Short mmCIF file of C-alpha atoms and ligand atoms in Angstrom, two decimals:
data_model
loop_
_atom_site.label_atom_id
_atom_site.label_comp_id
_atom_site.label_asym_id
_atom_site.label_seq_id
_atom_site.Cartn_x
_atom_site.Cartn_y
_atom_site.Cartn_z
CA UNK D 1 140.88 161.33 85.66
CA UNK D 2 143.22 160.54 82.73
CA UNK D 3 144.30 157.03 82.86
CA UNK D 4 148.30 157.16 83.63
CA UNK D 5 149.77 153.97 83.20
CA UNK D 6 152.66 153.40 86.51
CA UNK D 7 155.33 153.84 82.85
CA UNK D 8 153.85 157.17 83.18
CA UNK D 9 153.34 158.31 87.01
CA UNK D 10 156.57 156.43 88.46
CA UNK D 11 159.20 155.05 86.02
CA UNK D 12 161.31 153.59 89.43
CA UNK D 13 158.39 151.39 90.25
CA UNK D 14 157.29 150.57 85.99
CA UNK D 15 160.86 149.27 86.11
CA UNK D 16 160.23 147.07 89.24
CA UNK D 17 157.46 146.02 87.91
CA UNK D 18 158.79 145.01 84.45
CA UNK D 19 161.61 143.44 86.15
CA UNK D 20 159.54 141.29 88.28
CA UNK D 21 157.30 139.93 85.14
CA UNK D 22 160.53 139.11 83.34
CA UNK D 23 162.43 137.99 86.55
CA UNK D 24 159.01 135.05 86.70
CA UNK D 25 159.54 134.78 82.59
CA UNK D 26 162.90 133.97 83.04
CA UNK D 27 163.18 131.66 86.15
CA UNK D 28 161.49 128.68 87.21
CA UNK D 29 159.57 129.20 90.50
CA UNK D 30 159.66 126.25 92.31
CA UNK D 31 159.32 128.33 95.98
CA UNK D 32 156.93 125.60 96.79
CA UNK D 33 153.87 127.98 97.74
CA UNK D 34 153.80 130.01 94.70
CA UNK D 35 152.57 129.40 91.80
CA UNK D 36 151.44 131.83 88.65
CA UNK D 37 148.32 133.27 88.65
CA UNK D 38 146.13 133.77 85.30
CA UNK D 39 146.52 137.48 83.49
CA UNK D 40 142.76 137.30 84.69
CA UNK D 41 143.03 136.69 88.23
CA UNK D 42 145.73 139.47 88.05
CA UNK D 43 143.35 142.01 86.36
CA UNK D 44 140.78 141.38 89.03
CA UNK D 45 143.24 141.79 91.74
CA UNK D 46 144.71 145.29 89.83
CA UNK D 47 140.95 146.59 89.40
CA UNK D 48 139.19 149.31 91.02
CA UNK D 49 137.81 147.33 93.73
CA UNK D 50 140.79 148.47 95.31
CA UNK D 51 139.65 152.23 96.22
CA UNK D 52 135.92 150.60 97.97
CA UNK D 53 135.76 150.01 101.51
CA UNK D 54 133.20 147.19 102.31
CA UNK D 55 133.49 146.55 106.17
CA UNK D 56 131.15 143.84 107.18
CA UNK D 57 129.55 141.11 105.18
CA UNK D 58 127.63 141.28 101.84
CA UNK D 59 124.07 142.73 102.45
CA UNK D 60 125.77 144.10 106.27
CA UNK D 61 127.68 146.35 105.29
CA UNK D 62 128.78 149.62 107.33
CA UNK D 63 129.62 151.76 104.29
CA UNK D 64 127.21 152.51 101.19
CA UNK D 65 128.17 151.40 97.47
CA UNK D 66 128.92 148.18 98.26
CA UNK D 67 126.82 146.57 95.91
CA UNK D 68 129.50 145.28 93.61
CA UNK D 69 131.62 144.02 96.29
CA UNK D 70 129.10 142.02 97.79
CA UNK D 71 128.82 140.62 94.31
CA UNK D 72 132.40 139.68 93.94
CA UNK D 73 132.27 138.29 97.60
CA UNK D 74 129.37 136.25 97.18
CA UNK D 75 130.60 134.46 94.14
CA UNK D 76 133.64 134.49 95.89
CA UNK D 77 132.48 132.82 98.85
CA UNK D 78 129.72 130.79 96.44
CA UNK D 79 132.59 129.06 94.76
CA UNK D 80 134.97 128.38 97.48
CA UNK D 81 131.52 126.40 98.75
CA UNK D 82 131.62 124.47 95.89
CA UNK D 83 135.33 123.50 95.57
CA UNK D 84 135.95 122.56 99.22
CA UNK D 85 132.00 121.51 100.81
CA UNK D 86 132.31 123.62 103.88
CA UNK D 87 129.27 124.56 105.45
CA UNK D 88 130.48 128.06 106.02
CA UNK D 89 133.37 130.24 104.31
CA UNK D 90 134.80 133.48 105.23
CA UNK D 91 137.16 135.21 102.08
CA UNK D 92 138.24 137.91 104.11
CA UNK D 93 141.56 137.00 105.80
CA UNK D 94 144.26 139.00 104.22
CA UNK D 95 146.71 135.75 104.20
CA UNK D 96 146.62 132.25 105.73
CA UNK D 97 148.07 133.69 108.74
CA UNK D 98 145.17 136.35 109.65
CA UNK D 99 142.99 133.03 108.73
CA UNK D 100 144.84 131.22 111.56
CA UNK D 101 145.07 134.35 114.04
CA UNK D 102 140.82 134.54 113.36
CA UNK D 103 140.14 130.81 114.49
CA UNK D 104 142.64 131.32 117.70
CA UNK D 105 140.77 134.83 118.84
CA UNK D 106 137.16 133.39 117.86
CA UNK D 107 137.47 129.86 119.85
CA UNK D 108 140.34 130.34 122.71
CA UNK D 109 141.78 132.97 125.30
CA UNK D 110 145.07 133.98 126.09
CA UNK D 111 147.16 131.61 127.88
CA UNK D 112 145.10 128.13 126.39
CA UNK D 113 147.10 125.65 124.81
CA UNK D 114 147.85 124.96 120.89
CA UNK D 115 149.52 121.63 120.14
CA UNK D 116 150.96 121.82 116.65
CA UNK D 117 153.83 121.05 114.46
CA UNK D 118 157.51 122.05 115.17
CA UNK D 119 158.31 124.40 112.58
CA UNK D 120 161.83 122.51 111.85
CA UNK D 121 159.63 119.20 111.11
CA UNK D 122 157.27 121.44 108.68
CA UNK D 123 154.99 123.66 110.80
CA UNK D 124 154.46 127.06 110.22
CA UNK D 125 155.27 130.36 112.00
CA UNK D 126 151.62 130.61 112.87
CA UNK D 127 150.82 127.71 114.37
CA UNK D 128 152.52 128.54 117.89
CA UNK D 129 156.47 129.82 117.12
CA UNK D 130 158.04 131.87 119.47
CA UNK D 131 158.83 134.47 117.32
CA UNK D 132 155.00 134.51 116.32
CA UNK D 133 152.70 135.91 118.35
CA UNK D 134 150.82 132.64 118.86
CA UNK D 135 154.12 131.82 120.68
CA UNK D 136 153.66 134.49 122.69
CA UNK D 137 149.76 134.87 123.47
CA UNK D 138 149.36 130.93 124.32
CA UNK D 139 150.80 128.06 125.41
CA UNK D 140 152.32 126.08 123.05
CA UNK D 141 154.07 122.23 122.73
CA UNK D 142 155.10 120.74 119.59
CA UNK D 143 154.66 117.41 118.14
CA UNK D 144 157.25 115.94 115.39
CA UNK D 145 157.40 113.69 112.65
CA UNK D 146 159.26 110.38 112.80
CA UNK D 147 162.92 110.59 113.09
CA UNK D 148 163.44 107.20 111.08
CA UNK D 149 160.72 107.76 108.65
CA UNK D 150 160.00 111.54 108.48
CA UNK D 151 156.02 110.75 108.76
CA UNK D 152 153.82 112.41 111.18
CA UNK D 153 154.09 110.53 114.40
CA UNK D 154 150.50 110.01 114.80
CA UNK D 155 150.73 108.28 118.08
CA UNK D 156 153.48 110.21 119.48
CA UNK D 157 150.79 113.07 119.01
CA UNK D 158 148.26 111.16 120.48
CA UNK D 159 150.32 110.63 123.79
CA UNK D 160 151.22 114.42 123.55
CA UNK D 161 147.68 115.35 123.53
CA UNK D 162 146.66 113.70 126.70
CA UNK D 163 149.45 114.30 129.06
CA UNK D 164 149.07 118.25 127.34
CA UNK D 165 145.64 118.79 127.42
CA UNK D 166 145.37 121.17 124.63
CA UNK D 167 142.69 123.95 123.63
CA UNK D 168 143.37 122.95 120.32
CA UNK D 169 145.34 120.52 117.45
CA UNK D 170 146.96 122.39 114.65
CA UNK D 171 147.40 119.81 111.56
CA UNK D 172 148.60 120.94 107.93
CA UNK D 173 152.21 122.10 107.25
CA UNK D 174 154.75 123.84 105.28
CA UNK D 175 157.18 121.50 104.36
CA UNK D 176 155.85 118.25 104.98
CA UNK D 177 155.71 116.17 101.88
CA UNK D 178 153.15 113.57 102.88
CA UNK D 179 149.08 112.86 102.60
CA UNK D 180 148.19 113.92 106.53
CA UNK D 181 145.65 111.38 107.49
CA UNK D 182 143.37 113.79 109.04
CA UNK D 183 140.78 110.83 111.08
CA UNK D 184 143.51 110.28 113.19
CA UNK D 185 144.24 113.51 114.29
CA UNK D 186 141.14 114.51 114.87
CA UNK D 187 140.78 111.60 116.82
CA UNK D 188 143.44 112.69 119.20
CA UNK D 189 141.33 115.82 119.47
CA UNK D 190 138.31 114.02 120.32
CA UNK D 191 140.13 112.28 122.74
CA UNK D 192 140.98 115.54 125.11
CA UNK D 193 137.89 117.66 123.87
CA UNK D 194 140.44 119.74 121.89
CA UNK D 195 139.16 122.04 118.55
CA UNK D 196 140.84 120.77 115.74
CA UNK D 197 141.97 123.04 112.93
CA UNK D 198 143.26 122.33 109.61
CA UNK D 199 145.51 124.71 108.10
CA UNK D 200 145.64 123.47 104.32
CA UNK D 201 147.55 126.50 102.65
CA UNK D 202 149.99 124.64 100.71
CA UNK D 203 147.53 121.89 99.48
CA UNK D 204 143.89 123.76 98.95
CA UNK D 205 144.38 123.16 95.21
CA UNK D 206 145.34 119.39 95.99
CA UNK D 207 142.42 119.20 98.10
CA UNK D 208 139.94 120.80 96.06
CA UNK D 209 140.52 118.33 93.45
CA UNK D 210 140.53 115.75 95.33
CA UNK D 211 143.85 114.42 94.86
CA UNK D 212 144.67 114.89 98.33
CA UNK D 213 142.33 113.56 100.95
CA UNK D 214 140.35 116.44 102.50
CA UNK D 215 140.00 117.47 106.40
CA UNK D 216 136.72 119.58 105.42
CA UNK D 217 134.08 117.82 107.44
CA UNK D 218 136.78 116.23 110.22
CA UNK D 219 138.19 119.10 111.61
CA UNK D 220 136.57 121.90 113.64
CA UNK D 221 138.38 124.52 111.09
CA UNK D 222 139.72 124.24 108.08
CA UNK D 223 142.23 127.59 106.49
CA UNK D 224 144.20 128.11 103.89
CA UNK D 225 145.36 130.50 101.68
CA UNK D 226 144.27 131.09 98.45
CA UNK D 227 147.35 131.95 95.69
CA UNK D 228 149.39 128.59 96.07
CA UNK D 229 148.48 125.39 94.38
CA UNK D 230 144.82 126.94 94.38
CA UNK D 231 146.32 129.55 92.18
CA UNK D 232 143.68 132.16 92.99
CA UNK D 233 144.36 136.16 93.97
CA UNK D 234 146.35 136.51 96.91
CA UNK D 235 145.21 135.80 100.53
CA UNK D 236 143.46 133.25 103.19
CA UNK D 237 140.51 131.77 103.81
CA UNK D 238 138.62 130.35 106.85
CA UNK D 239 136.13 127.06 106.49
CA UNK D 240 134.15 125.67 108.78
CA UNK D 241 130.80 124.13 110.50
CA UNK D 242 127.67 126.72 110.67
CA UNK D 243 127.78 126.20 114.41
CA UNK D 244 131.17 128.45 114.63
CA UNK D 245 130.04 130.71 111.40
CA UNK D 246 129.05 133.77 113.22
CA UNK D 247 132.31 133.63 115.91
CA UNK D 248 135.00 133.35 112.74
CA UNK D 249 133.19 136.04 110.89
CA UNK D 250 133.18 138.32 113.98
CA UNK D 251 136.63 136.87 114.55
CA UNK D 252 137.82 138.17 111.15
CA UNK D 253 135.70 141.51 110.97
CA UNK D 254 136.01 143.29 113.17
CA UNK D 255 137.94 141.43 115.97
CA UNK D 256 141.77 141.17 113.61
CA UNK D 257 140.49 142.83 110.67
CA UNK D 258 139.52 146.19 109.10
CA UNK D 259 138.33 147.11 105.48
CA UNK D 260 138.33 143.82 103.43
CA UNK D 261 140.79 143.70 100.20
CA UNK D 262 137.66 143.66 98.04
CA UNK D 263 139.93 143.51 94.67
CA UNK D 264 142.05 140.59 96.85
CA UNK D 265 138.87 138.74 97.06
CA UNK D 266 137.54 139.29 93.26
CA UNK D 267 141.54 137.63 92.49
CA UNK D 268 140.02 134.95 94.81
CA UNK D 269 136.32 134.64 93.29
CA UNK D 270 138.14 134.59 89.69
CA UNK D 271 140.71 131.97 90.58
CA UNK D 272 138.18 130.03 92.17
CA UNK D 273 135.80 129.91 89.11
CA UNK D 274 139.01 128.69 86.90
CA UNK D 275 139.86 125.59 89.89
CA UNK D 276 136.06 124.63 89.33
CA UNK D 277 137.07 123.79 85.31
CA UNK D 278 137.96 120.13 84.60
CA UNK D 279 140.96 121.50 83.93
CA UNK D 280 141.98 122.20 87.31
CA UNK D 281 141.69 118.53 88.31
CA UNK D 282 144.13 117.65 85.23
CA UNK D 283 146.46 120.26 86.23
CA UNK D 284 146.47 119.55 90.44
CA UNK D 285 147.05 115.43 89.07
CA UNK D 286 149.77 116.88 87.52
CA UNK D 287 151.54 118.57 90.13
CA UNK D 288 151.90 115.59 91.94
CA UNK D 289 153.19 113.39 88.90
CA UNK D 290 155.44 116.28 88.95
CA UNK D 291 156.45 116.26 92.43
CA UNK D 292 156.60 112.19 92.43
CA UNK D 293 159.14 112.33 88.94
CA UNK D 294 161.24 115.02 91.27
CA UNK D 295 161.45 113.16 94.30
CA UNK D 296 162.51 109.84 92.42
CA UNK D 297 164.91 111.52 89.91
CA UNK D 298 166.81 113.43 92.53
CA UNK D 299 166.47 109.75 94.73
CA UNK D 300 168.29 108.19 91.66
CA UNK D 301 170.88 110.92 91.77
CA UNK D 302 171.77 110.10 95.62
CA UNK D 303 170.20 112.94 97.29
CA UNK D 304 168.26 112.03 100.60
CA UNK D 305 164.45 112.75 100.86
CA UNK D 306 162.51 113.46 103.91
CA UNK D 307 160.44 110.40 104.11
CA UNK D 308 161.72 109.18 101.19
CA UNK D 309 159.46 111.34 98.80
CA UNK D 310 156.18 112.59 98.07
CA UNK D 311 152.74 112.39 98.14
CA UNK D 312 151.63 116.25 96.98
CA UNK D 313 153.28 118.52 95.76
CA UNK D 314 156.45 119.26 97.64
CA UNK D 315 160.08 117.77 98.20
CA UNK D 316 162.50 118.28 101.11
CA UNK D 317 165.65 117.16 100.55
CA UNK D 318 168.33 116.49 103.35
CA UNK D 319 171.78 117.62 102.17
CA UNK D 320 173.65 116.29 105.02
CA UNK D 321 174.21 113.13 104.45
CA UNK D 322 174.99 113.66 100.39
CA UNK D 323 176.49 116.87 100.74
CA UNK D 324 177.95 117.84 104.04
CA UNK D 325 179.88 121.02 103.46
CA UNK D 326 176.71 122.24 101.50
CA UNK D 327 173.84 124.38 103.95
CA UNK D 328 170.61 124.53 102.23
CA UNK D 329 170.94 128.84 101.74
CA UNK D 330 174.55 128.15 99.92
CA UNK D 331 172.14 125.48 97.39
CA UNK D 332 169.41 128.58 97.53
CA UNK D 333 172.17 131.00 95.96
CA UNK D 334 173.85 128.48 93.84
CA UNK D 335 170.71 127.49 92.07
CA UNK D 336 168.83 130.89 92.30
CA UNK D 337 171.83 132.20 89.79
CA UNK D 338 171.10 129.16 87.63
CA UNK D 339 167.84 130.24 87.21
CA UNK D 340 166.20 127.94 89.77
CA UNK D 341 164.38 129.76 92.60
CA UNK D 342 163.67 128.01 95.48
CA UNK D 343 164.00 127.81 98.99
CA UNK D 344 166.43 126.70 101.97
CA UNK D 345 164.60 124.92 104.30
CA UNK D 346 164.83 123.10 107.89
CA UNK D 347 164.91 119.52 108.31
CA UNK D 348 163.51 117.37 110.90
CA UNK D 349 166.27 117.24 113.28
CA UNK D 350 167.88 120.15 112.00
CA UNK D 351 171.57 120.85 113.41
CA UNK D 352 172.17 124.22 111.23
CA UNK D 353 169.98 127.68 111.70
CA UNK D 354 166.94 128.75 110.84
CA UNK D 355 168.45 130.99 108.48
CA UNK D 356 170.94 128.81 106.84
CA UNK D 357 169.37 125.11 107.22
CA UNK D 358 170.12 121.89 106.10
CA UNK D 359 167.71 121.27 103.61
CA UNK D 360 166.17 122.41 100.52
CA UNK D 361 162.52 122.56 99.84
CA UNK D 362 161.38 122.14 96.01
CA UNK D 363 157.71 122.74 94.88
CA UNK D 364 155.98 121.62 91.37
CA UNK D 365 152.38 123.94 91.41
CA UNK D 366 154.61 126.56 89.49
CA UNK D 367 156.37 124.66 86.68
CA UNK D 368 153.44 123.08 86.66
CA UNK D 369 151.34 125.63 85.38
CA UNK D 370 153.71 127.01 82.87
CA UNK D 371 152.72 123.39 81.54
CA UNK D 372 155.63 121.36 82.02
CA UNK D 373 155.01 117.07 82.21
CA UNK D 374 157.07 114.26 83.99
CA UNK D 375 159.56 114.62 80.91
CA UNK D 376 160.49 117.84 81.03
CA UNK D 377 160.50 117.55 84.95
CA UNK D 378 162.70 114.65 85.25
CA UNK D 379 165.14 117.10 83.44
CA UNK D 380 164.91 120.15 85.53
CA UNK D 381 165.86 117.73 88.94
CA UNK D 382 169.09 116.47 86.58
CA UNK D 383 169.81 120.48 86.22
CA UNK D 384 168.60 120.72 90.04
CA UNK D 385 171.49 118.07 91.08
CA UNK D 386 174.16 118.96 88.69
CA UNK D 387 174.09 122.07 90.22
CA UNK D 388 174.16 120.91 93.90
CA UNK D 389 176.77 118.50 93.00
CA UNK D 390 178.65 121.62 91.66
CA UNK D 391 177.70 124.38 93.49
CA UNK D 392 181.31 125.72 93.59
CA UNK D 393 181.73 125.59 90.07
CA UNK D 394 180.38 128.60 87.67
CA UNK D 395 181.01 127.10 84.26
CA UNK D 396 178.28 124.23 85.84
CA UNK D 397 175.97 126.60 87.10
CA UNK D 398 175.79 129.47 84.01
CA UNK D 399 175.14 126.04 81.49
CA UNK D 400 172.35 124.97 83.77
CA UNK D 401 171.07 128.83 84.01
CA UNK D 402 170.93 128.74 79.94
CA UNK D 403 169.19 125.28 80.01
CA UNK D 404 166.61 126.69 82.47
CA UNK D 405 166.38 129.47 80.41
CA UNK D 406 165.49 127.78 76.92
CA UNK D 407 162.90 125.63 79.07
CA UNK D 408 161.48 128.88 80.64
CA UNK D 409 161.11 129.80 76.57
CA UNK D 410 159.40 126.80 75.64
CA UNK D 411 156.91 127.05 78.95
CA UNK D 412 156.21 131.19 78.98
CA UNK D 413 154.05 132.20 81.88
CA UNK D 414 152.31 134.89 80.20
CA UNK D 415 152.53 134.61 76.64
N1 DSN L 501 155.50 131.54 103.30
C1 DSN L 501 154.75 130.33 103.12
C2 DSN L 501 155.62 129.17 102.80
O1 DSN L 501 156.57 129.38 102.09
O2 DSN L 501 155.35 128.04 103.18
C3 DSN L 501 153.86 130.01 104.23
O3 DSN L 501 153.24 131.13 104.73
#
């Protein structure tokens, strides 16, 4: 076969394409689970593994040829070992949310009980909303943070969980800027013989470098996925004790899954090998500097914090009480055409809609990789507030967009 670049084959899509590179070029993502992935974890994911089928495990497989994608899974799963100490890792799950739908089908039955997170207090879709199947299949009451201090309300779980009874605890969140002390969860768990799983998507890179506390080794299961601040190829992954090994892995393939995304899980195997560099711990370090710089600087400006700030690398920030005629999707558009792309997001005790909240939620893993320090952050939250502060105003906002713009020229992506 002649090799036809997509320029070649399908200008409409070439043009997406280009226009997507220069769209992350050009803007700052600060959506706060993305992040940039390296030209090489890219190459891996755009390679040819993408034409092999590889059902089963490597050395099981059902299909012939597979000898290269067991390869790229073992290293894969090999690594992930290494970087987070679980006895037993399945690379499979297509996102964090097939990770999540594998531990609910492998340990409990339709109608059982999930305790988690309220998705307006930082949960995720996954974890039991109605509009999820997890809503649907089982069960499900919410716990909340703190409505004075925006922390988890550990014992306010705690009572939860034994007048509930839940199958099972669902920690780790979306939006929730905080270190999650994982003991005392699991504690509640212990206390009404519940599973306890871990979903660390947002914070595997935090985690892996230990500058966030781990739940690998506490918790019953531990997920994630695998292209945020872990800045590996796209997807999820399950951890967890040998004693549940075989039930996720059946749980995953073939219970929710089919053919594995073998050039998903080389993106995985690569990013993995650069997050075992001493690098990696340098960089995750500084995503939380980051983070801590944005929550104070946007603090000084007057802007209120859920919880006051940040521990990893994530802000939420209130509008209501600063900025009352402002919803969190009109600061979305106002700062997405200054260059700023981020996300509206709910707040604990959220009186708007899911779809045009109160809040905003800010990430650093992206700017972070494009190499920018506390300096340069510090000035990106003054852009970030001059244009909340002037979100009506279009001189304000196309200044900031050519700011944002020179910075995104100083801190290229891809050079
Ligand atoms: N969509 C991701 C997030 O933004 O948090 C979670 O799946």
């Amino acid at each position: 076969m002649d090799k036809e670049h997509v320029r070649e084959v399908d200008p409409a899509v070439a043009d997406a394409l280009a226009g997507e590179r220069e769209r992350q070029e050009e803007t700052l993502a600060m959506i706060a689970s993305e992040n940039y992935a390296s030209e090489a974890v890219i190459e891996a994911q755009g390679s040819a593994l993408t034409n092999k089928y590889a059902e089963g495990y490597p050395g099981a497989r059902y299909y012939a040829g597979c000898e290269y994608a067991d390869d790229v899974e073992e290293l894969a799963i090999e690594r992930a070992t290494e970087l987070w100490g679980a006895e037993h890792v399945n690379v499979q799950p297509h996102s964090g949310t097939q990770a999540n739908q594998a531990v609910y089908y492998a340990m409990i039955e339709p109608g059982d009980k999930i305790l988690s997170l309220d998705l307006t207090h930082g949960g995720h879709l996954s974890h039991g909303h109605q509009a999820n199947f997890t809503g649907q299949l089982y069960e499900v009451e919410q716990y909340q943070v703190d409505p004075e201090t925006g922390y988890l309300d550990y014992e306010g779980l705690r009572e939860m969980a034994e007048s509930f009874d839940p199958d099972i605890i669902v920690s780790g969140y979306s939006a929730y800027p905080r270190e999650v002390e994982w003991e005392r969860i699991q504690e509640a768990a212990d206390a009404v013989d519940a599973y306890h799983l871990a979903d660390i998507a947002h914070i595997t890179g935090l985690v892996a470098a230990d500058v966030h506390s781990s739940p690998v080794g506490i918790a019953d299961f531990v997920t994630g996925s695998t292209h945020k601040t872990i800045r590996a190829g796209r997807g999820g992954i399950v951890m967890c004790d040998e004693e549940y090994a075989d039930a996720i892995d059946k749980a995953v393939f073939p219970g929710g899954q089919g053919g594995p995304l073998m050039h998903n899980i080389a993106g995985k195997a690569v990013g993995f090998k650069e997050a075992l560099q001493p690098e990696f711990e340098e960089y995750a370090q500084q995503v939380v500097d980051n983070a801590e710089t944005l929550a104070e600087t946007l603090s000084d400006h007057g802007l209120e914090l859920v919880s006051g700030g940040t521990d990893n690398h994530l802000v939420l920030v209130d509008l209501r009480e600063s900025h009352p005629d402002l919803t969190g999707g009109d600061a979305e558009d106002a700062l997405a055409a200054a260059n700023v792309v981020l996300n509206a997001n709910t707040v604990p005790g959220e009186t708007r809609s899911a779809f045009n909240p109160s809040g905003i939620r800010i990430g650093t893993a992206g700017i972070t990789t494009r190499g920018f320090d506390e300096e340069a952050t510090a000035e990106v939250a003054d852009l970030i507030y001059e244009v909340v502060d002037n979100h009506d105003d279009s001189s304000v906002i196309y200044e900031v967009g050519e700011r944002i713009e020179e910075l995104c020229s100083e801190y290229p992506v891809y050079e």
